[in-house]
CSV table of C-alpha atoms in Angstrom, one decimal:
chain,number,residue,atom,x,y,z
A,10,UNK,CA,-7.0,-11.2,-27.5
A,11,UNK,CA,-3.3,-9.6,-26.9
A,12,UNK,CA,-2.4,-12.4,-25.1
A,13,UNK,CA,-3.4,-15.1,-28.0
A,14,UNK,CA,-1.8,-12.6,-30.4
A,15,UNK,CA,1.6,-13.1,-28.4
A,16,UNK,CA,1.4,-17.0,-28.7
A,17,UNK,CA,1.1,-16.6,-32.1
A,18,UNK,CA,4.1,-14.7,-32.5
A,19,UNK,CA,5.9,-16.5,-29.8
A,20,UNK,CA,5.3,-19.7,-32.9
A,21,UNK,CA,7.5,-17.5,-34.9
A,22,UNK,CA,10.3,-17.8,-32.2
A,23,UNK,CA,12.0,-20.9,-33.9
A,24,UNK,CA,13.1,-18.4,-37.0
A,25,UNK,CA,16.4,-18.8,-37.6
A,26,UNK,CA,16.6,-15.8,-39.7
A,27,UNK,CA,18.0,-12.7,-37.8
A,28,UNK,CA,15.9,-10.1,-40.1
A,29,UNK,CA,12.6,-12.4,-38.7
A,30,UNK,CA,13.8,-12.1,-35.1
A,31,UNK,CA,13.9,-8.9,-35.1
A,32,UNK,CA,10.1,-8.4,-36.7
A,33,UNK,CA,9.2,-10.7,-34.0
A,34,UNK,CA,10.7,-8.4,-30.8
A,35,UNK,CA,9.1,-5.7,-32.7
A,36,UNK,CA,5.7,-7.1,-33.4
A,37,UNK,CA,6.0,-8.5,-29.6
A,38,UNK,CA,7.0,-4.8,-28.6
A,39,UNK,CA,4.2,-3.0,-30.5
A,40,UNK,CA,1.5,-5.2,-29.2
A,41,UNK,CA,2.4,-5.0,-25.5
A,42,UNK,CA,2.3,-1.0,-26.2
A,43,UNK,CA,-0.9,-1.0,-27.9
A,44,UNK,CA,-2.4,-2.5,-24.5
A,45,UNK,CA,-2.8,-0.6,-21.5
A,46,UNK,CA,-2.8,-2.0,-17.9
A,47,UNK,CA,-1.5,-5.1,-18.4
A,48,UNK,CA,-2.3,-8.0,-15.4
A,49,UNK,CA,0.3,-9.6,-13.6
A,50,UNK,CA,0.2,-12.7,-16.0
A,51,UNK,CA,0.4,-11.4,-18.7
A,52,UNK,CA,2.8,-8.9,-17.9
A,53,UNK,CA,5.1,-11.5,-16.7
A,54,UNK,CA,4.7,-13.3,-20.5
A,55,UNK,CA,5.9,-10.0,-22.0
A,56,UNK,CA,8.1,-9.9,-19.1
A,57,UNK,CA,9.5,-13.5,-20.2
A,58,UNK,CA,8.9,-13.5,-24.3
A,59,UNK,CA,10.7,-9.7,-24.1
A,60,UNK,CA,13.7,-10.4,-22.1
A,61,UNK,CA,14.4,-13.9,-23.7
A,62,UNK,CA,14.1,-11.9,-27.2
A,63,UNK,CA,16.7,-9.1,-26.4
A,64,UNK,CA,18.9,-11.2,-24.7
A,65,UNK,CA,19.9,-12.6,-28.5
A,66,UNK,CA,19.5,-9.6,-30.6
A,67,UNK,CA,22.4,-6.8,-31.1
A,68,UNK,CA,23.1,-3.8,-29.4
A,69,UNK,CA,21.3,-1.2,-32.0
A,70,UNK,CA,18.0,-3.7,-31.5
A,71,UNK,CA,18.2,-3.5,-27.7
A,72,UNK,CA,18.9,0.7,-28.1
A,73,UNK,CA,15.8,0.8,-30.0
A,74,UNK,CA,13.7,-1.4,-27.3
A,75,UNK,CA,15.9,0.6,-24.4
A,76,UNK,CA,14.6,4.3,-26.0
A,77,UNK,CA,10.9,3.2,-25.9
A,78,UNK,CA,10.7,1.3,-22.7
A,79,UNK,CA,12.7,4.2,-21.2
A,80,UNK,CA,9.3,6.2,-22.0
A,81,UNK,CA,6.6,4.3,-20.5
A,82,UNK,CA,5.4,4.2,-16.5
A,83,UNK,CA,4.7,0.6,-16.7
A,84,UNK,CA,7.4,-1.6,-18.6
A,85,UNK,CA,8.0,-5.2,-17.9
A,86,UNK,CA,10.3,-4.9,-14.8
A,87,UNK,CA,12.8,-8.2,-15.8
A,88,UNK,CA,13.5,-6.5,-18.4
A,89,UNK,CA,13.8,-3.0,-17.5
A,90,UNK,CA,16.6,-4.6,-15.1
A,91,UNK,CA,18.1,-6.1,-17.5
A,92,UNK,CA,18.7,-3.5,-19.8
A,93,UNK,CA,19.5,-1.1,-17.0
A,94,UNK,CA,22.9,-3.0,-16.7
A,95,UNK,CA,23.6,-3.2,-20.4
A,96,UNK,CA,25.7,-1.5,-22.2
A,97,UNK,CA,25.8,2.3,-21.3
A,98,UNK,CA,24.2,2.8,-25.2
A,99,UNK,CA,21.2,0.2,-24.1
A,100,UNK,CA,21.5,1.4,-20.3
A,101,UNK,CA,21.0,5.1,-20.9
A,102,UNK,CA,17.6,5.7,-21.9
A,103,UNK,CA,16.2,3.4,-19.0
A,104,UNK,CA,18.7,4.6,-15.9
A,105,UNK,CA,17.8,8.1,-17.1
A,106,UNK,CA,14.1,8.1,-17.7
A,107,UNK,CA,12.5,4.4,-16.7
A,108,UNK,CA,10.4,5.1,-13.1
A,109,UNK,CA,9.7,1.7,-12.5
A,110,UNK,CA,13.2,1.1,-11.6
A,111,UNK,CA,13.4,0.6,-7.5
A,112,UNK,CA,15.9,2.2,-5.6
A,113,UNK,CA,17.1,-1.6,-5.0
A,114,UNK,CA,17.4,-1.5,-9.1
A,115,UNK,CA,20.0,1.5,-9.1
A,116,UNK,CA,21.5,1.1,-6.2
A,117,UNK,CA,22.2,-2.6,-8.2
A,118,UNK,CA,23.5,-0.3,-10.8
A,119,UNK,CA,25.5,2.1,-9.1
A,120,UNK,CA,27.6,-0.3,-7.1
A,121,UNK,CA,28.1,-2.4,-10.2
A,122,UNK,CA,28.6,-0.3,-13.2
A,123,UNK,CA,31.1,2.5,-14.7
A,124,UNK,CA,31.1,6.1,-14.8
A,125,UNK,CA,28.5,6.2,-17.9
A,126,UNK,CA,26.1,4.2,-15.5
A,127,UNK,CA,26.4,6.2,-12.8
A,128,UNK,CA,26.4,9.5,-14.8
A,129,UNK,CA,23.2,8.7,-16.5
A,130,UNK,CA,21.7,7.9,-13.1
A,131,UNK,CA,23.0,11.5,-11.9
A,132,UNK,CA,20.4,12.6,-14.4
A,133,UNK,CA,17.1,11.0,-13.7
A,134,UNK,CA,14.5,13.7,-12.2
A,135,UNK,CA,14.5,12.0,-8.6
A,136,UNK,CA,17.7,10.1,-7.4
A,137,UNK,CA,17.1,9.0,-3.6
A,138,UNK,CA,19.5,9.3,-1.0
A,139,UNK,CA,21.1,6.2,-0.8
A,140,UNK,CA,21.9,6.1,-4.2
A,141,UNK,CA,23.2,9.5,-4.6
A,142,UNK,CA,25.3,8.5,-1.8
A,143,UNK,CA,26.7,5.2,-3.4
A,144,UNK,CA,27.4,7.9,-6.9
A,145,UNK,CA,29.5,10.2,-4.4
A,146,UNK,CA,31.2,7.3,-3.2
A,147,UNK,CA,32.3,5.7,-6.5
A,148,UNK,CA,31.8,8.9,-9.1
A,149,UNK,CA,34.5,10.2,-9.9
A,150,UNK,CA,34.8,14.3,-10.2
A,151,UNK,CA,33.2,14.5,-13.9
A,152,UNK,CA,30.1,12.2,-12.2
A,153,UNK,CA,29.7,13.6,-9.0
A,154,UNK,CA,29.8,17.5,-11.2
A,155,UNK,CA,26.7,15.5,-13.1
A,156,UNK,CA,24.9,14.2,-10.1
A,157,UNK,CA,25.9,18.2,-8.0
A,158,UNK,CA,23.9,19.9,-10.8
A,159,UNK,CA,20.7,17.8,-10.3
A,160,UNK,CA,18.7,19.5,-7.7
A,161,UNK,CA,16.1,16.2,-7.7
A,162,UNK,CA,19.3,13.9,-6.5
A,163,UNK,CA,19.1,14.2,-2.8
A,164,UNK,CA,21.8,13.4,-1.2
A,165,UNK,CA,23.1,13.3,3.1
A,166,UNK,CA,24.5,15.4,5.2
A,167,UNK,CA,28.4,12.9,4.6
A,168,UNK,CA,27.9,13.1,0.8
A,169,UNK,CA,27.5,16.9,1.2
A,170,UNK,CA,30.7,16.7,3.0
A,171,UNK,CA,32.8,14.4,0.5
A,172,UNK,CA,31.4,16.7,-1.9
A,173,UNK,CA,32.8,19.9,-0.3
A,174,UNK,CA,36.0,17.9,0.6
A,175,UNK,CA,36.9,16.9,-3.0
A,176,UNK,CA,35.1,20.8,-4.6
A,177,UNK,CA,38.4,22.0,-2.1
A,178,UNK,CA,41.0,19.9,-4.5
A,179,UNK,CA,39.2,20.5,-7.7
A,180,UNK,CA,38.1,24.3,-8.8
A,181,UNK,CA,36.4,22.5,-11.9
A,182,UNK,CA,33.7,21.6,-8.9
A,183,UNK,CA,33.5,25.2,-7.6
A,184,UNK,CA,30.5,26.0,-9.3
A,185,UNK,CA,28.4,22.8,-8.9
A,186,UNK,CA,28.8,23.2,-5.5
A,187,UNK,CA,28.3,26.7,-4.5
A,188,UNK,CA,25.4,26.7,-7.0
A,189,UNK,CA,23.8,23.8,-5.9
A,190,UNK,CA,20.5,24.8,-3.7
A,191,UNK,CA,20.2,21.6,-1.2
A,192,UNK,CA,23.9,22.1,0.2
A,193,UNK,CA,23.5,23.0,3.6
A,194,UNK,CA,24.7,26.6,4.4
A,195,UNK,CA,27.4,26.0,6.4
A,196,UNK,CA,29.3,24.0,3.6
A,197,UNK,CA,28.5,26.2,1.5
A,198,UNK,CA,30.4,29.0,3.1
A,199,UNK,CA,33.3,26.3,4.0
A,200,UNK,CA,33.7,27.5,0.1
A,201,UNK,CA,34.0,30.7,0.2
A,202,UNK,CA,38.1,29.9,1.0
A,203,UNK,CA,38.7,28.1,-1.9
A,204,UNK,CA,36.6,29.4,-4.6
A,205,UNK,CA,37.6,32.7,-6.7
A,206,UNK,CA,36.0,35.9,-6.7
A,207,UNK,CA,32.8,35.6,-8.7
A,208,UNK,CA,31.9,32.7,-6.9
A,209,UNK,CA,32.2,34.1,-3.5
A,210,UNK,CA,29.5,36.9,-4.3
A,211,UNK,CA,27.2,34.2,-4.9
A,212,UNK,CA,27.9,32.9,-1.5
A,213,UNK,CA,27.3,36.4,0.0
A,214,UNK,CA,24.2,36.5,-2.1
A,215,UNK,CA,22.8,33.2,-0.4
A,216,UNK,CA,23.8,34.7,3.2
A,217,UNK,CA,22.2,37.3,2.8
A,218,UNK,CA,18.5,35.8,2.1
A,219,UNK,CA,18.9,33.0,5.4
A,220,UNK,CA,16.9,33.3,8.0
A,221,UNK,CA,18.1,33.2,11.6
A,222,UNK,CA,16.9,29.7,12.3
A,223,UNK,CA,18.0,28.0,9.1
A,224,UNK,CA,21.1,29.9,10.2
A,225,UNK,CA,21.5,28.5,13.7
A,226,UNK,CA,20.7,25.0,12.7
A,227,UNK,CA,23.6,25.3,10.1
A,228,UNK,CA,26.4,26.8,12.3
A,229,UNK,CA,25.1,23.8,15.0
A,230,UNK,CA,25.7,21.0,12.5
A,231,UNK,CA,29.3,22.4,11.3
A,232,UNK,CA,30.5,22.9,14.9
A,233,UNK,CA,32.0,19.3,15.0
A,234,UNK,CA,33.3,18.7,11.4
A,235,UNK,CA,35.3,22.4,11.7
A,236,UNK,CA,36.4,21.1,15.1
A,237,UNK,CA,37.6,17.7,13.3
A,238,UNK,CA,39.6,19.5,10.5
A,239,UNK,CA,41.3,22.1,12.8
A,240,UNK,CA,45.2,22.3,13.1
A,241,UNK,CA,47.1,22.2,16.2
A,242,UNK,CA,47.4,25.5,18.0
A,243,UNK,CA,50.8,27.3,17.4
A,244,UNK,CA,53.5,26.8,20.0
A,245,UNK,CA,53.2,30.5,21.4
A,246,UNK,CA,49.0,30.3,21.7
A,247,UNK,CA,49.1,30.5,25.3
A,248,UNK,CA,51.7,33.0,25.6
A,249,UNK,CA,49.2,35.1,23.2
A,250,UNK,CA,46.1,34.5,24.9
A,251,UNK,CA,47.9,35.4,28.5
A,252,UNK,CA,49.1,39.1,26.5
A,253,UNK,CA,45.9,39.6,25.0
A,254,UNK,CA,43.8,39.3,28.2
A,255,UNK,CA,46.2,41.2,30.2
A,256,UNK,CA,46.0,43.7,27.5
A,257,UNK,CA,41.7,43.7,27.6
A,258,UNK,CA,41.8,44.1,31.4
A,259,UNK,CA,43.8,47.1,30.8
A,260,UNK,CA,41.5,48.4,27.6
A,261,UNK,CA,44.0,47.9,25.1
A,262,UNK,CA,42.8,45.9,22.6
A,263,UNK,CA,42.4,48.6,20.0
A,264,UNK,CA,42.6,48.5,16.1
A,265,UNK,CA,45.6,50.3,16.9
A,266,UNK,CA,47.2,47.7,18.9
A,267,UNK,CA,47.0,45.1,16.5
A,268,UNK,CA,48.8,47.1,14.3
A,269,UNK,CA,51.5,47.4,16.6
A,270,UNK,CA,51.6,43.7,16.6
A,271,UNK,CA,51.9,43.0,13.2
A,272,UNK,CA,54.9,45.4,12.7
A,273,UNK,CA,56.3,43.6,15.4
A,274,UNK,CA,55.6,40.2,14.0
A,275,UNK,CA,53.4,39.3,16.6
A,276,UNK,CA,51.3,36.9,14.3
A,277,UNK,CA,49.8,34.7,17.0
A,278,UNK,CA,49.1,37.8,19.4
A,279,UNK,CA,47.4,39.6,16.5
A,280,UNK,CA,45.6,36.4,15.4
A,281,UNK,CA,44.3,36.5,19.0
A,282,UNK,CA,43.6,40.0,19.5
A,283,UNK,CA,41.7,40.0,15.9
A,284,UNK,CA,39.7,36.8,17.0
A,285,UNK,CA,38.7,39.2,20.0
A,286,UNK,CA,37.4,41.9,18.5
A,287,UNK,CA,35.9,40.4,15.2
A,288,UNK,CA,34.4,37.8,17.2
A,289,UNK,CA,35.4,34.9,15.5
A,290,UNK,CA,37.4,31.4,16.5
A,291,UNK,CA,41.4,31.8,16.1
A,292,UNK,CA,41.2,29.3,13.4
A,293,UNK,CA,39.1,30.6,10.9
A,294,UNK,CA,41.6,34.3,11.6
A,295,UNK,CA,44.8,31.9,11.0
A,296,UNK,CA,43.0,31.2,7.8
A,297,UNK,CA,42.9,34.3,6.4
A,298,UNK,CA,45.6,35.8,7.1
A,299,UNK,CA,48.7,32.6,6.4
A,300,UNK,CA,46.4,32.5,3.0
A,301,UNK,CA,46.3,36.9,2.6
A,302,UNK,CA,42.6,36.4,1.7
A,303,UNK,CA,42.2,39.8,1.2
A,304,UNK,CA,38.6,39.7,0.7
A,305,UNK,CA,38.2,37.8,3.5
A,306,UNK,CA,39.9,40.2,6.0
A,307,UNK,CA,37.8,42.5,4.3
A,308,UNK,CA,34.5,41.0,5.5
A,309,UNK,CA,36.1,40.4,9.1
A,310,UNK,CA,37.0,43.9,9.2
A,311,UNK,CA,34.0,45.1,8.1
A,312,UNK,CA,31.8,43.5,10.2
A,313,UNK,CA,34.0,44.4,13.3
A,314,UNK,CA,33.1,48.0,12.2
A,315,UNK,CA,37.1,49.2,11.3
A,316,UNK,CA,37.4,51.8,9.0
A,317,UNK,CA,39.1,51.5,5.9
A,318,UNK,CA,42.2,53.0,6.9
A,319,UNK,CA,42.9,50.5,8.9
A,320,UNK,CA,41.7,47.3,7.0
A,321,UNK,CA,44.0,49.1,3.9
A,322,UNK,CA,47.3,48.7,7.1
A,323,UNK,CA,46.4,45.4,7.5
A,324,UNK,CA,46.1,44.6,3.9
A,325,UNK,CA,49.2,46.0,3.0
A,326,UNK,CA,51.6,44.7,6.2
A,327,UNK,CA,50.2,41.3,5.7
A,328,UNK,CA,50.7,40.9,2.0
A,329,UNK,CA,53.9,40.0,0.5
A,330,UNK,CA,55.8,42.9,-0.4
A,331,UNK,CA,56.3,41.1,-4.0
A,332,UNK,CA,52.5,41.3,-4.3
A,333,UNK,CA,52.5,45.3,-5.2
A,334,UNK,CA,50.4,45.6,-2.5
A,335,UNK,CA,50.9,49.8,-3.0
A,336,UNK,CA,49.7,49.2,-6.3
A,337,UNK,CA,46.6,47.7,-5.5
A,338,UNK,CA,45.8,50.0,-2.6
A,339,UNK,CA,43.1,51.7,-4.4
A,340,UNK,CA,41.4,48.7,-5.4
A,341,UNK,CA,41.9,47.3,-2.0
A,342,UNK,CA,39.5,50.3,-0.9
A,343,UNK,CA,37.1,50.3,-3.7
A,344,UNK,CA,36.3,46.8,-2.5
A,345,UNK,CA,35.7,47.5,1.2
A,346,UNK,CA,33.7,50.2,0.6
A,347,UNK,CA,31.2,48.6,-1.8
A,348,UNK,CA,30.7,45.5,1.1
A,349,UNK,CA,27.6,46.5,3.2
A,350,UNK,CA,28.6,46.0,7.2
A,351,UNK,CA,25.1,43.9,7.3
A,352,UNK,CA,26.4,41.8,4.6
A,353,UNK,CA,29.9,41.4,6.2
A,354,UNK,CA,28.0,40.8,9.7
A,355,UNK,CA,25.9,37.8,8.2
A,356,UNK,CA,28.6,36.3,6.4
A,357,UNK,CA,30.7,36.1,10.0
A,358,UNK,CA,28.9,34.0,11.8
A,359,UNK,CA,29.1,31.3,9.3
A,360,UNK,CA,32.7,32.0,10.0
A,361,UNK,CA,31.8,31.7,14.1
A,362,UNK,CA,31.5,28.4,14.3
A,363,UNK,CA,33.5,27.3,17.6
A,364,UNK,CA,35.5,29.6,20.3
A,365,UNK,CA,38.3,27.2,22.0
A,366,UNK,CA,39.2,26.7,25.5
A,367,UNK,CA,41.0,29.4,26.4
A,368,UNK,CA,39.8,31.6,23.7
A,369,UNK,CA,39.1,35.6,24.5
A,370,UNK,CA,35.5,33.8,24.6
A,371,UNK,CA,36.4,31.9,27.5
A,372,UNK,CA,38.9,34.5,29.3
């Protein structure tokens, strides 16, 4: 029945008249959605009679044939193709929404198309790897925030780290990244330098509800890309190193000694004797304290168990005296007092991710 229905129309192909066309895509639409489970032949002559139809009709035809194929589990996959590489007004409903699409189909689309392709992509419920992959490779920032905020786009361990990479040049990616659920938890806190304040409680918040496996697995896989992105050592490393373990054999690596070296602008033999005592690489302590992350020394400190005396001395000798640190003294305190040590103590060893040769580790 449907399929003598559709030669009949298919008769009315020859119209010349636009208006008549049209009627006929619709009447040939209608009727393959008034049938369910369509065989393979005759979905092939929809598939045919469809795609032949659309190909001559105008865009706000093809929009109205995009918007309800878009809808349906089962459209004629020719077309679906077709219009998936259309115009991004055609396009959208079907990269969105169409299932039948392979991941063949948008990978297709994502190495072929612009940023409205790939954004509308971004938004279907599932995107598999290797497409989300291609989308971090050719998305730019506004597409990859789209495709971030999708928790059904999975996307690899690299595209994790592009994502990270380019979140570190662009704050308007902060949030898509740190709120995004799938990034592993070692990126994540890779963050926590570059983001502002209200972010970096919500990185605390997700450290704090890890387990210690997840938490192993995560510091394993960052070892090598923190390695990669390193600087060199300072000139005077292992002049420091040699003070600092001639200091420990002596038990004088104190709180108060690194004070001392401060005022004496012993940077790299403070940087050492911190690493020491907070237990964390010299890196990661260069970090915080060429950048006067105060909130950051505040976590280090914590979690080494200083009191707030002492994290308020290193606050104020390493910031700038143009900063009114003095001013801010108060605050300064109100902050390290509200961070719980246990809080502070799981946030560090995301920050322990690899102890050099001739680290106090090693010595």
């Amino acid at each position: 029945m449907i399929q003598s229905r559709l030669h009949d129309l298919i008769a009315l192909a020859d119209e010349p008249s636009s208006s008549r066309r049209r009627e006929l895509l619709r009447g040939v639409t209608d009727l393959f959605f008034a049938g369910e489970n369509h065989g393979d032949v005759e979905m092939g002559l929809f598939d045919d009679v469809l795609g032949q139809l659309a190909g001559e009709m105008e865009e706000a035809v093809r929009i109205e044939l995009a918007e309800r194929l878009g809808a349906t589990a089962n459209a004629p996959p020719a077309l679906t193709r077709a219009l998936a590489s259309d115009s991004i007004a055609v396009a959208r409903p079907i990269l969105q929404g169409a299932p039948q699409l392979s991941e063949a189909d948008l990978l297709h689309v994502a190495r072929t198309q612009g940023q409205d392709h790939l954004r509308a992509i971004s938004q279907r419920p599932t995107v598999p790897a290797i497409v989300s992959d291609a989308i971090v490779e050719r998305g730019d920032d506004t597409t990859l925030g789209v495709l971030l905020r999708n928790e059904g786009a999975v996307l690899s361990r690299e595209a994790h780290e592009a994502a990270v990479d380019r979140a570190a040049a662009n704050p308007e990616l902060h949030e898509a990244v740190i709120d995004r659920q799938a990034l592993p938890i070692d990126l994540l806190n890779e963050m926590y330098f570059v983001a502002e304040a209200r972010l970096r409680d919500r990185i605390m918040e997700r450290n704090a509800h890890v387990d210690p496996a997840t938490l192993e697995a995560a510091l394993k896989a960052g070892r090598n890309r923190v390695a990669a992105r390193d600087g060199a050592l300072p000139p005077d490393y292992d002049a420091a190193v040699a003070a600092v373990v001639a200091m420990k054999t002596r038990g004088a690596v104190t709180p108060q000694a690194l004070v001392s070296m401060l005022r004496a602008n012993k940077t790299t033999q403070f940087l050492v004797a911190l690493a020491e005592l907070a237990d964390v690489d010299f890196h990661t302590a260069r970090k915080i304290i060429e950048r006067r992350e105060i909130d950051a020394l505040a976590v280090v400190c914590r979690a080494a168990d200083f009191d707030r005396a002492l994290f308020l001395t290193f606050a104020l000798l390493i910031l700038d005296p143009n900063d009114n640190a003095m001013g801010k003294a108060k605050s300064y305190g109100e902050l390290y007092a509200a961070l719980p040590r246990d809080a502070a103590l799981r946030t560090l060893r995301f920050w322990r991710m690899r102890r050099t040769t001739g680290d106090m580790a090693a010595a």
